[in-house]
Amino acid sequence: MDLFSDLTWRGLVNQSTHPEQFGPWLAGGRRTLYCGFDPTSDSLHVGSLLPVMLLRRFQKAGHKPLPIVGGATGMIGDPSGKSEERNLLSVEQLQKNVAGIEGQLRRLLDFDGPSGATLLNNFDWMKSFSYLEFLRDVGKHFPVNAMLAKDSVKGRLERESGISYTEFSYMLLQAYDFVVLNQKHGCELQIGGSDQWGNITAGIDLARRMHGVQLYGMTCPLLLKSDGQKMGKTEKGAVYLSAARTSPYAFYQYWINVADADTGGSLRFLTELSHEEIEALDASRANQPHLRESQKRLAEHLTRLVHGDDGLIAARKATDIFFGAEIEKLTDAQLGDIFADVPSVTLSHDRLSGDGLPLVDALVEAGLAKSKGDARRTIEQGGAYVNNRTRTDVNTKLTPADLASESVMVLRSGKKKYALVRVG
């Protein structure tokens, strides 16, 4: 199956310029395409994974991707899809964000060979412009009525807060990116999420006005859940691709817990699984939903893609621990992540010194037993665990040797009732 047919099957073609010609044009040779990523954070998030995967698909089909980090446009902020003005970032924070995103793009795309990606930063061609030069050389080719007609601008103008001249200018900067990339790198195609359609077509129009060239654009759907909310949002915030912001375990668990209604689309949009395997997973989800084979495969595929084999191994190990595997050789941070929603109690280090802390007392203080008598019964019946190891002696004393990490031990009563003991 050719690339455009595959993209269509996966539901990844939301809009394209010249719809009847786009597929044949794409198949007519090796194309250079770009997608921009504004550095609003030092890490991409799950929503950004969709356009990155789109670049990967084009690259594997023999096309050359140009991922662009918006060091210049990031200073302004894209108004598309936003109801309020963005907070402007400092130059230092922008530089940090650019570096973080560049590292992630380098892991997800291939930078070698004839179709090797070229990573660019639009600050490199914007930094030499003076305000007057940009207005004279670029702005004169950009009709304001065309900007006002774009949904990203119209929606903001209809609000009481309106839109600042700064954000209003964003479209012109992104449009000029397309012109520069075409002239210097032979780029003919821009891709992005559906909220970027106005910016993409603005760039196509600007290139036609300035140089008389024909460029192309394509958007993919936004990564949304079946209820219309953005995927990758949790009560604790966004799900990031950075292990420092979202651990491999938390990333894995997010996909394991995706609703059935959202899993089929995620498999098509984000994975490189074959059509046959995706359809087999669809059938399993319909006929044996309790097995959650789709979610397991989705979590495995994406965790390995983003965090590598080591990240997937760590995520699986953490999952096994939560379901009873013995705990050893972990850090405080890892335990805190695995047991993020588990109650905890902090005790002084002195409590574990000397003869140690009676397990009976620890169970009561951690809230796993109502009384010392209740704690003794739990221990005698084999229901008390320290770091997921059974303790059946009611005279057990806990010492620093029982810590599972630098300063944390994990207590458990029964199959699923956990508590953390933190030693301060």
Short mmCIF file of C-alpha atoms in Angstrom, two decimals:
data_model
loop_
_atom_site.label_atom_id
_atom_site.label_comp_id
_atom_site.label_asym_id
_atom_site.label_seq_id
_atom_site.Cartn_x
_atom_site.Cartn_y
_atom_site.Cartn_z
CA MET A 1 0.00 0.00 0.00
CA ASP A 2 1.36 3.44 -0.92
CA LEU A 3 1.88 6.09 1.75
CA PHE A 4 -1.20 8.18 1.01
CA SER A 5 -3.43 5.10 1.04
CA ASP A 6 -1.94 4.05 4.37
CA LEU A 7 -2.47 7.53 5.83
CA THR A 8 -6.05 7.48 4.59
CA TRP A 9 -6.69 4.01 6.07
CA ARG A 10 -5.35 5.19 9.41
CA GLY A 11 -7.59 8.28 9.34
CA LEU A 12 -4.59 10.59 9.36
CA VAL A 13 -5.62 12.81 6.43
CA ASN A 14 -7.82 15.55 7.82
CA GLN A 15 -7.31 18.16 5.07
CA SER A 16 -4.97 18.54 2.13
CA THR A 17 -4.47 21.17 -0.51
CA HIS A 18 -5.42 20.01 -4.02
CA PRO A 19 -7.18 16.88 -2.66
CA GLU A 20 -7.52 15.16 -6.04
CA GLN A 21 -3.87 15.76 -6.96
CA PHE A 22 -2.25 15.32 -3.57
CA GLY A 23 -1.96 11.51 -3.54
CA PRO A 24 -0.48 11.23 -7.08
CA TRP A 25 1.82 14.20 -6.41
CA LEU A 26 3.09 12.58 -3.22
CA ALA A 27 3.77 9.32 -5.06
CA GLY A 28 5.56 11.14 -7.87
CA GLY A 29 8.96 11.45 -6.20
CA ARG A 30 10.90 12.03 -3.01
CA ARG A 31 9.39 15.06 -1.28
CA THR A 32 10.88 17.28 1.41
CA LEU A 33 8.38 18.20 4.10
CA TYR A 34 8.39 20.01 7.39
CA CYS A 35 6.52 20.22 10.64
CA GLY A 36 7.07 22.84 13.32
CA PHE A 37 7.21 22.37 17.10
CA ASP A 38 6.97 25.45 19.30
CA PRO A 39 9.12 25.19 22.46
CA THR A 40 6.46 26.03 25.03
CA SER A 41 7.99 23.34 27.27
CA ASP A 42 11.30 21.50 27.50
CA SER A 43 9.52 18.34 26.39
CA LEU A 44 7.03 17.31 23.75
CA HIS A 45 3.81 15.76 25.04
CA VAL A 46 1.54 12.98 23.83
CA GLY A 47 -0.35 15.36 21.53
CA SER A 48 2.94 16.22 19.80
CA LEU A 49 3.65 12.54 19.21
CA LEU A 50 1.07 12.41 16.41
CA PRO A 51 2.83 14.86 14.04
CA VAL A 52 6.22 13.35 14.94
CA MET A 53 4.90 9.91 13.97
CA LEU A 54 3.56 11.45 10.77
CA LEU A 55 7.08 12.65 9.94
CA ARG A 56 8.36 9.12 10.64
CA ARG A 57 5.82 7.64 8.24
CA PHE A 58 6.85 10.01 5.47
CA GLN A 59 10.51 9.29 6.14
CA LYS A 60 10.05 5.51 6.03
CA ALA A 61 8.30 5.96 2.69
CA GLY A 62 11.44 7.66 1.33
CA HIS A 63 10.63 11.33 1.89
CA LYS A 64 12.91 13.78 3.72
CA PRO A 65 11.59 15.39 6.93
CA LEU A 66 12.60 18.78 8.27
CA PRO A 67 11.54 19.01 11.92
CA ILE A 68 11.59 22.68 12.90
CA VAL A 69 11.95 23.92 16.46
CA GLY A 70 10.38 27.35 16.74
CA GLY A 71 13.01 29.33 18.60
CA ALA A 72 11.64 32.50 16.97
CA THR A 73 7.91 31.75 16.82
CA GLY A 74 8.12 30.40 20.38
CA MET A 75 8.88 33.93 21.53
CA ILE A 76 5.41 34.96 20.40
CA GLY A 77 3.13 31.96 20.80
CA ASP A 78 0.68 30.43 18.36
CA PRO A 79 -2.91 31.67 18.91
CA SER A 80 -4.33 28.63 17.05
CA GLY A 81 -6.68 26.68 19.29
CA LYS A 82 -6.09 29.06 22.21
CA SER A 83 -8.75 31.20 23.82
CA GLU A 84 -6.34 33.39 25.78
CA GLU A 85 -2.98 35.08 25.23
CA ARG A 86 0.03 32.88 25.99
CA ASN A 87 2.52 33.92 28.63
CA LEU A 88 5.78 35.00 27.00
CA LEU A 89 8.84 32.95 27.95
CA SER A 90 12.29 34.28 28.75
CA VAL A 91 15.10 33.75 26.25
CA GLU A 92 16.86 31.45 28.73
CA GLN A 93 13.76 29.27 29.18
CA LEU A 94 13.22 29.13 25.43
CA GLN A 95 16.79 27.96 24.89
CA LYS A 96 16.33 25.23 27.48
CA ASN A 97 13.05 24.16 25.88
CA VAL A 98 14.57 24.10 22.39
CA ALA A 99 17.41 21.87 23.59
CA GLY A 100 14.99 19.44 25.25
CA ILE A 101 12.78 19.12 22.20
CA GLU A 102 15.74 18.74 19.85
CA GLY A 103 16.95 15.75 21.86
CA GLN A 104 13.57 14.03 21.63
CA LEU A 105 13.24 14.63 17.89
CA ARG A 106 16.70 13.15 17.35
CA ARG A 107 15.62 9.95 19.11
CA LEU A 108 12.40 9.58 17.14
CA LEU A 109 13.64 10.39 13.62
CA ASP A 110 16.51 9.04 11.53
CA PHE A 111 19.14 11.67 10.72
CA ASP A 112 21.28 9.56 8.37
CA GLY A 113 21.08 8.61 4.70
CA PRO A 114 19.42 10.30 1.70
CA SER A 115 16.13 10.64 3.59
CA GLY A 116 17.83 11.67 6.81
CA ALA A 117 16.05 14.38 8.75
CA THR A 118 17.55 17.85 9.11
CA LEU A 119 16.76 19.60 12.37
CA LEU A 120 16.37 23.37 12.04
CA ASN A 121 15.52 26.31 14.29
CA ASN A 122 13.62 29.23 12.76
CA PHE A 123 15.46 31.64 15.06
CA ASP A 124 18.49 31.11 12.82
CA TRP A 125 16.88 32.93 9.88
CA MET A 126 14.76 35.36 11.85
CA LYS A 127 17.45 36.74 14.18
CA SER A 128 19.06 38.88 11.48
CA PHE A 129 15.83 40.67 10.50
CA SER A 130 15.09 44.14 11.73
CA TYR A 131 11.44 45.02 12.26
CA LEU A 132 11.42 47.43 9.30
CA GLU A 133 13.15 44.95 7.00
CA PHE A 134 10.63 42.25 7.78
CA LEU A 135 7.69 44.56 7.14
CA ARG A 136 9.21 45.74 3.85
CA ASP A 137 10.47 42.40 2.49
CA VAL A 138 7.80 40.00 3.78
CA GLY A 139 4.85 41.86 5.27
CA LYS A 140 3.98 43.66 2.04
CA HIS A 141 3.14 40.30 0.43
CA PHE A 142 0.71 39.32 3.16
CA PRO A 143 -2.87 40.70 2.89
CA VAL A 144 -4.49 41.45 6.24
CA ASN A 145 -7.93 40.40 5.01
CA ALA A 146 -6.52 36.87 4.47
CA MET A 147 -5.31 36.82 8.07
CA LEU A 148 -8.66 38.01 9.38
CA ALA A 149 -10.42 35.21 7.50
CA LYS A 150 -8.46 32.47 9.30
CA ASP A 151 -10.39 30.63 12.01
CA SER A 152 -7.49 30.94 14.47
CA VAL A 153 -7.78 34.72 14.28
CA LYS A 154 -11.55 35.05 13.88
CA GLY A 155 -12.21 32.99 17.00
CA ARG A 156 -10.03 35.24 19.10
CA LEU A 157 -11.39 38.47 17.66
CA GLU A 158 -14.88 37.40 18.67
CA ARG A 159 -13.80 37.16 22.31
CA GLU A 160 -13.79 40.15 24.62
CA SER A 161 -10.07 39.67 25.32
CA GLY A 162 -9.32 39.81 21.58
CA ILE A 163 -5.86 39.10 20.24
CA SER A 164 -2.66 41.09 20.62
CA TYR A 165 -0.68 42.38 17.65
CA THR A 166 2.11 40.03 18.81
CA GLU A 167 0.04 36.88 18.42
CA PHE A 168 -1.65 38.30 15.33
CA SER A 169 1.82 38.38 13.73
CA TYR A 170 2.50 34.71 14.47
CA MET A 171 0.87 33.55 11.24
CA LEU A 172 3.18 35.75 9.18
CA LEU A 173 6.27 34.33 10.88
CA GLN A 174 5.20 30.73 10.33
CA ALA A 175 4.23 31.48 6.74
CA TYR A 176 7.69 32.90 6.15
CA ASP A 177 9.23 29.70 7.56
CA PHE A 178 7.66 27.77 4.68
CA VAL A 179 9.08 30.26 2.17
CA VAL A 180 12.60 29.98 3.63
CA LEU A 181 12.49 26.19 3.77
CA ASN A 182 11.33 26.03 0.18
CA GLN A 183 14.04 28.36 -1.06
CA LYS A 184 16.92 26.89 0.98
CA HIS A 185 15.95 23.23 1.38
CA GLY A 186 13.55 22.50 -1.47
CA CYS A 187 10.69 21.90 0.97
CA GLU A 188 7.35 21.52 -0.82
CA LEU A 189 5.02 20.22 1.89
CA GLN A 190 4.03 21.33 5.38
CA ILE A 191 2.15 19.04 7.73
CA GLY A 192 0.57 19.67 11.12
CA GLY A 193 -2.50 19.20 13.26
CA SER A 194 -5.88 20.35 12.02
CA ASP A 195 -5.57 23.55 14.08
CA GLN A 196 -2.62 24.52 11.84
CA TRP A 197 -4.59 24.64 8.58
CA GLY A 198 -4.78 28.45 8.55
CA ASN A 199 -1.05 28.81 9.17
CA ILE A 200 -0.20 26.21 6.52
CA THR A 201 -2.33 27.76 3.79
CA ALA A 202 -0.95 31.20 4.72
CA GLY A 203 2.56 29.90 3.99
CA ILE A 204 1.47 28.43 0.67
CA ASP A 205 -0.10 31.74 -0.33
CA LEU A 206 2.96 33.74 0.76
CA ALA A 207 5.33 31.51 -1.25
CA ARG A 208 3.13 31.96 -4.33
CA ARG A 209 3.10 35.74 -3.93
CA MET A 210 6.83 36.07 -3.23
CA HIS A 211 8.30 33.48 -5.60
CA GLY A 212 5.50 32.12 -7.77
CA VAL A 213 5.98 28.54 -6.48
CA GLN A 214 3.30 25.93 -5.77
CA LEU A 215 3.54 24.35 -2.33
CA TYR A 216 1.35 21.79 -0.59
CA GLY A 217 -0.15 21.25 2.83
CA MET A 218 -1.76 18.43 4.79
CA THR A 219 -3.19 18.25 8.27
CA CYS A 220 -3.94 15.31 10.52
CA PRO A 221 -6.68 15.20 13.15
CA LEU A 222 -5.89 16.31 16.67
CA LEU A 223 -5.34 13.51 19.16
CA LEU A 224 -8.70 13.52 20.95
CA LYS A 225 -10.62 11.09 23.11
CA SER A 226 -14.08 9.95 22.10
CA ASP A 227 -15.62 12.62 24.37
CA GLY A 228 -13.77 15.36 22.47
CA GLN A 229 -11.15 16.07 25.15
CA LYS A 230 -7.45 16.04 24.28
CA MET A 231 -5.61 12.80 24.93
CA GLY A 232 -2.57 12.93 27.14
CA LYS A 233 -4.24 15.01 29.82
CA THR A 234 -4.50 13.59 33.35
CA GLU A 235 -5.40 14.95 36.76
CA LYS A 236 -1.68 15.45 37.34
CA GLY A 237 -1.19 17.30 34.06
CA ALA A 238 0.06 16.46 30.60
CA VAL A 239 1.71 13.16 29.69
CA TYR A 240 5.16 14.13 28.42
CA LEU A 241 7.72 12.26 26.34
CA SER A 242 10.49 13.22 28.78
CA ALA A 243 11.23 10.56 31.41
CA ALA A 244 12.04 13.38 33.85
CA ARG A 245 8.51 14.78 33.51
CA THR A 246 6.53 11.56 32.97
CA SER A 247 8.32 8.36 34.01
CA PRO A 248 8.30 5.33 31.69
CA TYR A 249 6.03 3.62 34.25
CA ALA A 250 3.49 6.48 34.27
CA PHE A 251 3.69 6.70 30.47
CA TYR A 252 3.08 2.94 30.16
CA GLN A 253 0.21 3.06 32.64
CA TYR A 254 -1.48 5.89 30.74
CA TRP A 255 -1.77 3.71 27.63
CA ILE A 256 -2.68 0.56 29.57
CA ASN A 257 -5.66 2.47 30.96
CA VAL A 258 -6.91 4.02 27.70
CA ALA A 259 -10.63 3.41 27.19
CA ASP A 260 -11.70 0.87 24.56
CA ALA A 261 -13.39 3.64 22.57
CA ASP A 262 -10.06 5.49 22.23
CA THR A 263 -7.76 2.53 21.63
CA GLY A 264 -8.49 1.80 17.97
CA GLY A 265 -7.72 5.35 16.93
CA SER A 266 -4.55 5.42 19.04
CA LEU A 267 -3.30 2.21 17.40
CA ARG A 268 -3.87 3.69 13.95
CA PHE A 269 -2.59 7.20 14.67
CA LEU A 270 0.44 6.52 16.84
CA THR A 271 1.82 3.04 16.15
CA GLU A 272 3.59 1.47 13.22
CA LEU A 273 1.75 -1.82 13.63
CA SER A 274 0.49 -3.43 10.43
CA HIS A 275 -3.11 -3.11 9.30
CA GLU A 276 -3.57 -6.83 9.91
CA GLU A 277 -2.39 -6.66 13.52
CA ILE A 278 -4.51 -3.59 14.25
CA GLU A 279 -7.60 -5.28 12.82
CA ALA A 280 -6.87 -8.40 14.87
CA LEU A 281 -6.64 -6.23 17.98
CA ASP A 282 -9.93 -4.56 17.02
CA ALA A 283 -11.55 -8.01 16.90
CA SER A 284 -10.06 -8.98 20.27
CA ARG A 285 -11.33 -5.74 21.80
CA ALA A 286 -14.83 -6.41 20.47
CA ASN A 287 -14.99 -10.08 21.42
CA GLN A 288 -12.80 -10.30 24.54
CA PRO A 289 -12.52 -6.78 25.95
CA HIS A 290 -11.55 -8.07 29.40
CA LEU A 291 -8.20 -9.26 28.03
CA ARG A 292 -7.25 -5.64 27.11
CA GLU A 293 -4.86 -6.93 24.46
CA SER A 294 -5.14 -3.69 22.50
CA GLN A 295 -4.10 -1.55 25.45
CA LYS A 296 -1.22 -3.86 26.35
CA ARG A 297 0.12 -3.80 22.79
CA LEU A 298 -0.35 -0.03 22.56
CA ALA A 299 1.48 0.58 25.83
CA GLU A 300 4.30 -1.78 24.88
CA HIS A 301 4.79 -0.29 21.41
CA LEU A 302 4.73 3.37 22.46
CA THR A 303 6.83 2.94 25.61
CA ARG A 304 9.54 1.16 23.62
CA LEU A 305 9.35 3.83 20.91
CA VAL A 306 9.66 6.78 23.31
CA HIS A 307 11.77 5.32 26.14
CA GLY A 308 13.59 2.42 24.49
CA ASP A 309 13.88 -1.19 25.63
CA ASP A 310 15.27 -0.15 29.03
CA GLY A 311 12.30 2.13 29.62
CA LEU A 312 9.85 -0.62 28.72
CA ILE A 313 11.62 -3.10 31.03
CA ALA A 314 11.50 -0.56 33.87
CA ALA A 315 7.81 0.15 33.24
CA ARG A 316 6.94 -3.55 33.27
CA LYS A 317 8.99 -4.12 36.41
CA ALA A 318 7.19 -1.26 38.15
CA THR A 319 3.83 -2.66 37.04
CA ASP A 320 4.74 -6.11 38.40
CA ILE A 321 5.74 -4.53 41.71
CA PHE A 322 2.38 -2.82 42.06
CA PHE A 323 0.77 -6.23 41.61
CA GLY A 324 2.91 -8.00 44.17
CA ALA A 325 6.43 -8.63 42.83
CA GLU A 326 9.22 -8.29 45.40
CA ILE A 327 10.72 -4.83 45.66
CA GLU A 328 14.46 -4.28 45.54
CA LYS A 329 17.08 -1.95 44.08
CA LEU A 330 14.74 0.99 43.43
CA THR A 331 15.09 4.68 44.23
CA ASP A 332 12.85 6.90 46.32
CA ALA A 333 11.69 8.59 43.13
CA GLN A 334 10.78 5.30 41.45
CA LEU A 335 8.82 4.09 44.46
CA GLY A 336 7.10 7.46 44.76
CA ASP A 337 6.07 7.20 41.14
CA ILE A 338 4.79 3.61 41.35
CA PHE A 339 2.88 4.29 44.55
CA ALA A 340 1.93 7.89 43.81
CA ASP A 341 -1.67 7.45 45.00
CA VAL A 342 -0.81 5.35 48.07
CA PRO A 343 -1.02 6.91 51.57
CA SER A 344 2.26 7.40 53.41
CA VAL A 345 3.55 8.12 56.89
CA THR A 346 6.86 9.74 57.77
CA LEU A 347 8.80 8.43 60.77
CA SER A 348 12.07 9.59 62.26
CA HIS A 349 15.16 7.51 61.53
CA ASP A 350 15.51 6.89 65.26
CA ARG A 351 12.37 4.74 65.18
CA LEU A 352 14.22 2.14 63.10
CA SER A 353 17.47 2.34 65.06
CA GLY A 354 18.41 0.11 67.97
CA ASP A 355 15.94 -2.73 68.36
CA GLY A 356 13.87 -1.48 65.45
CA LEU A 357 10.22 -0.58 64.94
CA PRO A 358 7.69 -3.35 65.66
CA LEU A 359 5.86 -4.31 62.47
CA VAL A 360 2.65 -4.29 64.52
CA ASP A 361 3.16 -0.60 65.33
CA ALA A 362 4.13 0.22 61.74
CA LEU A 363 0.93 -1.31 60.34
CA VAL A 364 -1.17 0.74 62.75
CA GLU A 365 0.69 4.00 62.16
CA ALA A 366 0.55 3.51 58.38
CA GLY A 367 -3.23 3.05 58.55
CA LEU A 368 -3.17 -0.58 57.44
CA ALA A 369 -4.57 -1.87 60.75
CA LYS A 370 -7.14 -0.35 63.10
CA SER A 371 -5.41 -1.57 66.25
CA LYS A 372 -2.44 -3.61 67.41
CA GLY A 373 -4.72 -6.60 67.81
CA ASP A 374 -5.91 -6.18 64.23
CA ALA A 375 -2.28 -5.90 63.09
CA ARG A 376 -1.29 -9.11 64.92
CA ARG A 377 -4.14 -11.02 63.30
CA THR A 378 -3.13 -9.72 59.86
CA ILE A 379 0.45 -10.90 60.42
CA GLU A 380 -0.54 -14.32 61.83
CA GLN A 381 -2.88 -14.94 58.90
CA GLY A 382 -0.12 -14.23 56.36
CA GLY A 383 -1.59 -10.92 55.18
CA ALA A 384 1.27 -8.60 56.15
CA TYR A 385 3.99 -7.74 53.67
CA VAL A 386 7.16 -5.64 53.79
CA ASN A 387 8.37 -4.71 50.31
CA ASN A 388 5.96 -7.36 49.00
CA ARG A 389 7.59 -10.12 51.09
CA THR A 390 5.34 -11.91 53.58
CA ARG A 391 6.09 -11.47 57.28
CA THR A 392 4.34 -13.96 59.56
CA ASP A 393 6.18 -13.35 62.85
CA VAL A 394 4.26 -10.94 65.07
CA ASN A 395 7.53 -10.04 66.78
CA THR A 396 9.10 -8.73 63.56
CA LYS A 397 11.07 -5.51 64.01
CA LEU A 398 11.73 -3.17 61.10
CA THR A 399 15.26 -1.73 60.76
CA PRO A 400 17.11 0.33 58.12
CA ALA A 401 17.89 -2.98 56.40
CA ASP A 402 14.19 -3.19 55.47
CA LEU A 403 14.23 0.00 53.41
CA ALA A 404 13.41 -0.72 49.75
CA SER A 405 15.20 2.45 48.60
CA GLU A 406 17.19 5.25 50.19
CA SER A 407 14.48 6.17 52.68
CA VAL A 408 11.25 4.32 51.83
CA MET A 409 9.76 0.94 52.66
CA VAL A 410 6.50 -0.43 51.30
CA LEU A 411 3.96 -2.05 53.62
CA ARG A 412 1.02 -4.05 52.39
CA SER A 413 -2.02 -5.61 54.01
CA GLY A 414 -3.82 -8.25 51.99
CA LYS A 415 -3.65 -8.20 48.19
CA LYS A 416 -3.96 -4.52 47.36
CA LYS A 417 -3.88 -2.28 50.45
CA TYR A 418 -0.55 -0.43 50.38
CA ALA A 419 1.15 2.28 52.43
CA LEU A 420 4.59 3.84 52.27
CA VAL A 421 6.76 4.40 55.32
CA ARG A 422 9.14 7.27 54.70
CA VAL A 423 12.07 7.71 57.03
CA GLY A 424 13.01 11.33 57.58
#
